[in-house]
GROMACS .gro file of C-alpha atoms in nm:
model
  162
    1UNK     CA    1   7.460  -3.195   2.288
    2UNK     CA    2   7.206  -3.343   2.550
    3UNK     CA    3   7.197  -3.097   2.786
    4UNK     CA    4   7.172  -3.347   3.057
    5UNK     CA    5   7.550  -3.449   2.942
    6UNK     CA    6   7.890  -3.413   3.109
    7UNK     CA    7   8.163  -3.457   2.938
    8UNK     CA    8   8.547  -3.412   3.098
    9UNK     CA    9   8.802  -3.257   2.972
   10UNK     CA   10   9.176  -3.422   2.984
   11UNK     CA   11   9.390  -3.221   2.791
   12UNK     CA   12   9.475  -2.839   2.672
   13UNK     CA   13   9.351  -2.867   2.380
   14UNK     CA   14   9.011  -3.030   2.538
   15UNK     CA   15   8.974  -2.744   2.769
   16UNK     CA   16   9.060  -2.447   2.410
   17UNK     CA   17   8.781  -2.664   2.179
   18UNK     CA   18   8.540  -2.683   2.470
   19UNK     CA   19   8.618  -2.291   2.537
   20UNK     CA   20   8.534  -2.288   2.147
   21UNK     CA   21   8.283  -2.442   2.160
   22UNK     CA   22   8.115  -2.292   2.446
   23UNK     CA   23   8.135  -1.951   2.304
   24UNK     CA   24   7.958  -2.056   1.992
   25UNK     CA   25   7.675  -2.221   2.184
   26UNK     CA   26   7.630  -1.898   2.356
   27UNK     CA   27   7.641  -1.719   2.031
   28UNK     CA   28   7.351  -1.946   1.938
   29UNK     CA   29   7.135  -1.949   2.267
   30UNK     CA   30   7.187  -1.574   2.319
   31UNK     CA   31   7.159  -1.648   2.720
   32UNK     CA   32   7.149  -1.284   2.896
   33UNK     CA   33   7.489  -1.324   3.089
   34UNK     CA   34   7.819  -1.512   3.083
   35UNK     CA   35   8.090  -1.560   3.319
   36UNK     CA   36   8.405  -1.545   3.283
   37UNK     CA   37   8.687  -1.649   3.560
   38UNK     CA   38   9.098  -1.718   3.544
   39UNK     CA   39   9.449  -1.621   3.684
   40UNK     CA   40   9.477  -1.425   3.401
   41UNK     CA   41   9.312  -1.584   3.112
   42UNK     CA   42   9.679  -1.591   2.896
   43UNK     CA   43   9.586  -1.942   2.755
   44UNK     CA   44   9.233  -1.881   2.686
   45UNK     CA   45   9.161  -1.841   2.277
   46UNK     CA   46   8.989  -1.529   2.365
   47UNK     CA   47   9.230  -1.326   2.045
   48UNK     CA   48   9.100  -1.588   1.773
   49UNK     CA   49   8.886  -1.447   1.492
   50UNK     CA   50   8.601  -1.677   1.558
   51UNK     CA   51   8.572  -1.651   1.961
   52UNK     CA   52   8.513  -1.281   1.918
   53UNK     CA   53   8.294  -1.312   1.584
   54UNK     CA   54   8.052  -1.534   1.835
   55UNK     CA   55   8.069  -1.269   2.130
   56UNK     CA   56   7.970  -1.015   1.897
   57UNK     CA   57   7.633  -1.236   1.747
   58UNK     CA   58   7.560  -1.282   2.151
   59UNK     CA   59   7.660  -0.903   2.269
   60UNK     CA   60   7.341  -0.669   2.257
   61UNK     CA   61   7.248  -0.400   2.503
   62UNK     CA   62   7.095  -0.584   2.800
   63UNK     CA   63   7.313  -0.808   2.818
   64UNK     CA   64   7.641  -0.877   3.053
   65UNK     CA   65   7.961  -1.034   3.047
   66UNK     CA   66   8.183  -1.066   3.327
   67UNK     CA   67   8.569  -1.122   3.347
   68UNK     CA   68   8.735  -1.200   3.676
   69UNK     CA   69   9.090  -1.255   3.714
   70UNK     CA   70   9.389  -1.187   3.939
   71UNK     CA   71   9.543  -0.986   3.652
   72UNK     CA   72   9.475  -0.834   3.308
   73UNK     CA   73   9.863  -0.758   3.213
   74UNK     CA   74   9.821  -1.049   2.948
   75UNK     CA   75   9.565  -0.863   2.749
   76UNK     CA   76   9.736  -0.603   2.550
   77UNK     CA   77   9.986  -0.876   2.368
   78UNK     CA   78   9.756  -1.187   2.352
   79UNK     CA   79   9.417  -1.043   2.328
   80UNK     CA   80   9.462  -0.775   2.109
   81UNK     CA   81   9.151  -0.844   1.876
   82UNK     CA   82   8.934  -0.920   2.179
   83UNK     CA   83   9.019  -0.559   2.339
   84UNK     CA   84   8.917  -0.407   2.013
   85UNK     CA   85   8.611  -0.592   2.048
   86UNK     CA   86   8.525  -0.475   2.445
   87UNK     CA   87   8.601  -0.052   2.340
   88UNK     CA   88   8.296  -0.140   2.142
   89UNK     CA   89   8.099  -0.335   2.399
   90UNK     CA   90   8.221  -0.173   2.707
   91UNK     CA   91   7.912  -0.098   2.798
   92UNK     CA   92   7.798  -0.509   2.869
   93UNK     CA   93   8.173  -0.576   2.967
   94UNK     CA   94   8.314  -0.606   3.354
   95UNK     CA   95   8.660  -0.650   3.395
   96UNK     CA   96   8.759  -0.711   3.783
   97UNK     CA   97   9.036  -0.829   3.937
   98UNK     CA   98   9.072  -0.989   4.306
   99UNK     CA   99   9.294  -0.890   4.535
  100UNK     CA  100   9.599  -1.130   4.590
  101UNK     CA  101   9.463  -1.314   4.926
  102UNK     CA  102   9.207  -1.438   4.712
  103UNK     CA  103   9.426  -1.458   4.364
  104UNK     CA  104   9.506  -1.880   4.437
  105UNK     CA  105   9.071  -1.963   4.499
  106UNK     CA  106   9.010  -1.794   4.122
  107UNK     CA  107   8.868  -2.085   3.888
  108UNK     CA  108   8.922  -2.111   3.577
  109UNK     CA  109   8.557  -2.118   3.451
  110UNK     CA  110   8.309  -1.987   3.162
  111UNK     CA  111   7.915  -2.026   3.303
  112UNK     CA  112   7.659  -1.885   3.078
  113UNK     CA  113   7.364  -1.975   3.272
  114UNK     CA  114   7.082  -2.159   3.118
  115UNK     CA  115   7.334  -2.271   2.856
  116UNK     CA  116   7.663  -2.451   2.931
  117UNK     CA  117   7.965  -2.437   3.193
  118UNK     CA  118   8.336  -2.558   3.155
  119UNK     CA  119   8.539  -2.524   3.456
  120UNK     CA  120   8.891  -2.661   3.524
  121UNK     CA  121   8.934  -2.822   3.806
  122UNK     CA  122   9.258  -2.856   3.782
  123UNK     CA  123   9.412  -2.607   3.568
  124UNK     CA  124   9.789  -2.702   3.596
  125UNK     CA  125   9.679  -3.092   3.468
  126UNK     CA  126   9.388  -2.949   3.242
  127UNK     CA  127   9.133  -3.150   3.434
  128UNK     CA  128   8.786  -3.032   3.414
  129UNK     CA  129   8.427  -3.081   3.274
  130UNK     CA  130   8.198  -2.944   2.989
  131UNK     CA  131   7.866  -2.966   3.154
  132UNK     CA  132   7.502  -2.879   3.089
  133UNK     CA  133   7.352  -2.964   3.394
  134UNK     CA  134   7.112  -2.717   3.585
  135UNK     CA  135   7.276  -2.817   3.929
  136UNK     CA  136   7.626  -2.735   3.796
  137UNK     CA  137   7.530  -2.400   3.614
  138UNK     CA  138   7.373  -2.247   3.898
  139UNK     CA  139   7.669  -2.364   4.140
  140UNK     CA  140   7.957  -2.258   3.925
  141UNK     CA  141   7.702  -1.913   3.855
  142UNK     CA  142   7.675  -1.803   4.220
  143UNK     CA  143   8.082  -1.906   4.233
  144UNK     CA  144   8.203  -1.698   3.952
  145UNK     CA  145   7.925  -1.393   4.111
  146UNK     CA  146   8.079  -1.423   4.504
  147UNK     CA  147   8.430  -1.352   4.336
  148UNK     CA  148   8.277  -1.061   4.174
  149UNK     CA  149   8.130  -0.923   4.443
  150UNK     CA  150   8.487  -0.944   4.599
  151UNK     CA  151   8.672  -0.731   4.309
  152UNK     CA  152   8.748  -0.445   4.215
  153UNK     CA  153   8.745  -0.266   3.867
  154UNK     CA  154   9.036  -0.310   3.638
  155UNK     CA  155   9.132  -0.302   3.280
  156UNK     CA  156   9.019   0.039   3.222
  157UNK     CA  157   8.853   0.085   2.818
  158UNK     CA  158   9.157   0.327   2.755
  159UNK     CA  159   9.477   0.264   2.863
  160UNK     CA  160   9.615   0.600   2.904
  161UNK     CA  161   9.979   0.644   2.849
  162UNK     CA  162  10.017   0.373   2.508
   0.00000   0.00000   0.00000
């Protein structure tokens, strides 16, 4: 891809391919952090085989991925293989959650800077954009960073009590 392209996204099964997609390109690029924002990222292919095959070619120790949601109940039933994947990475991994004043403003967004963004705009009509663009990296970057400096810690490694 030109990586002065935008491309939009129409559909759900747009938005999962781009996700795909976006995750392998970071695989590739190795970029030293990626973003991560959603209500509660239950539709995100985050428990397929290949999603967490490329976050493990991209995870090493100085790097950092971030995950911010409103909640993480989804995890343990649809993101089973991607939880095995974080007790080994926990180290690079941030799971935080906003509080619910600020639960309707999260986007649903991937940024790994330097590389690639896809954001939904419009997450209940899957309307959104695939974009390479400097402008809209850094903006969706410092978006996806002010809701993390707004959260709190959640989705402990362990879950005690299972």
């Amino acid at each position: 891809m030109s990586h002065d392209e935008r491309r939009l996204i129409t559909t759900r099964q747009e938005f999962d391919d781009a996700l795909r997609a976006a995750f392998a390109e970071v695989a590739a690029a190795g970029c030293r952090e990626l973003w991560l924002c959603d209500d509660d990222f239950a539709a995100w292919p985050l428990n397929e085989r290949a999603v967490v095959e490329h976050l493990a070619q991209w995870a090493m120790a100085h790097r950092h991925l971030a995950l911010i949601a409103r909640s993480f109940d989804e995890f343990p039933r649809r993101h089973a293989r991607w939880l095995e994947w974080r007790r080994v990475w926990s180290h690079v991994v941030s799971c935080r959650a906003v509080d619910e004043a600020q639960a309707a403003q999260v986007p649903t967004l991937l940024v790994a800077p330097g590389v690639v963004t896809v954001r939904l705009a419009d997450p209940v009509q899957c309307r959104g954009s695939v974009s390479w663009h400097a402008a809209d990296l850094t903006k969706n970057r410092e978006t996806a960073e002010a809701f993390f400096q707004r959260s709190g810690e959640a989705l402990p490694v362990t879950l005690l009590g299972i």
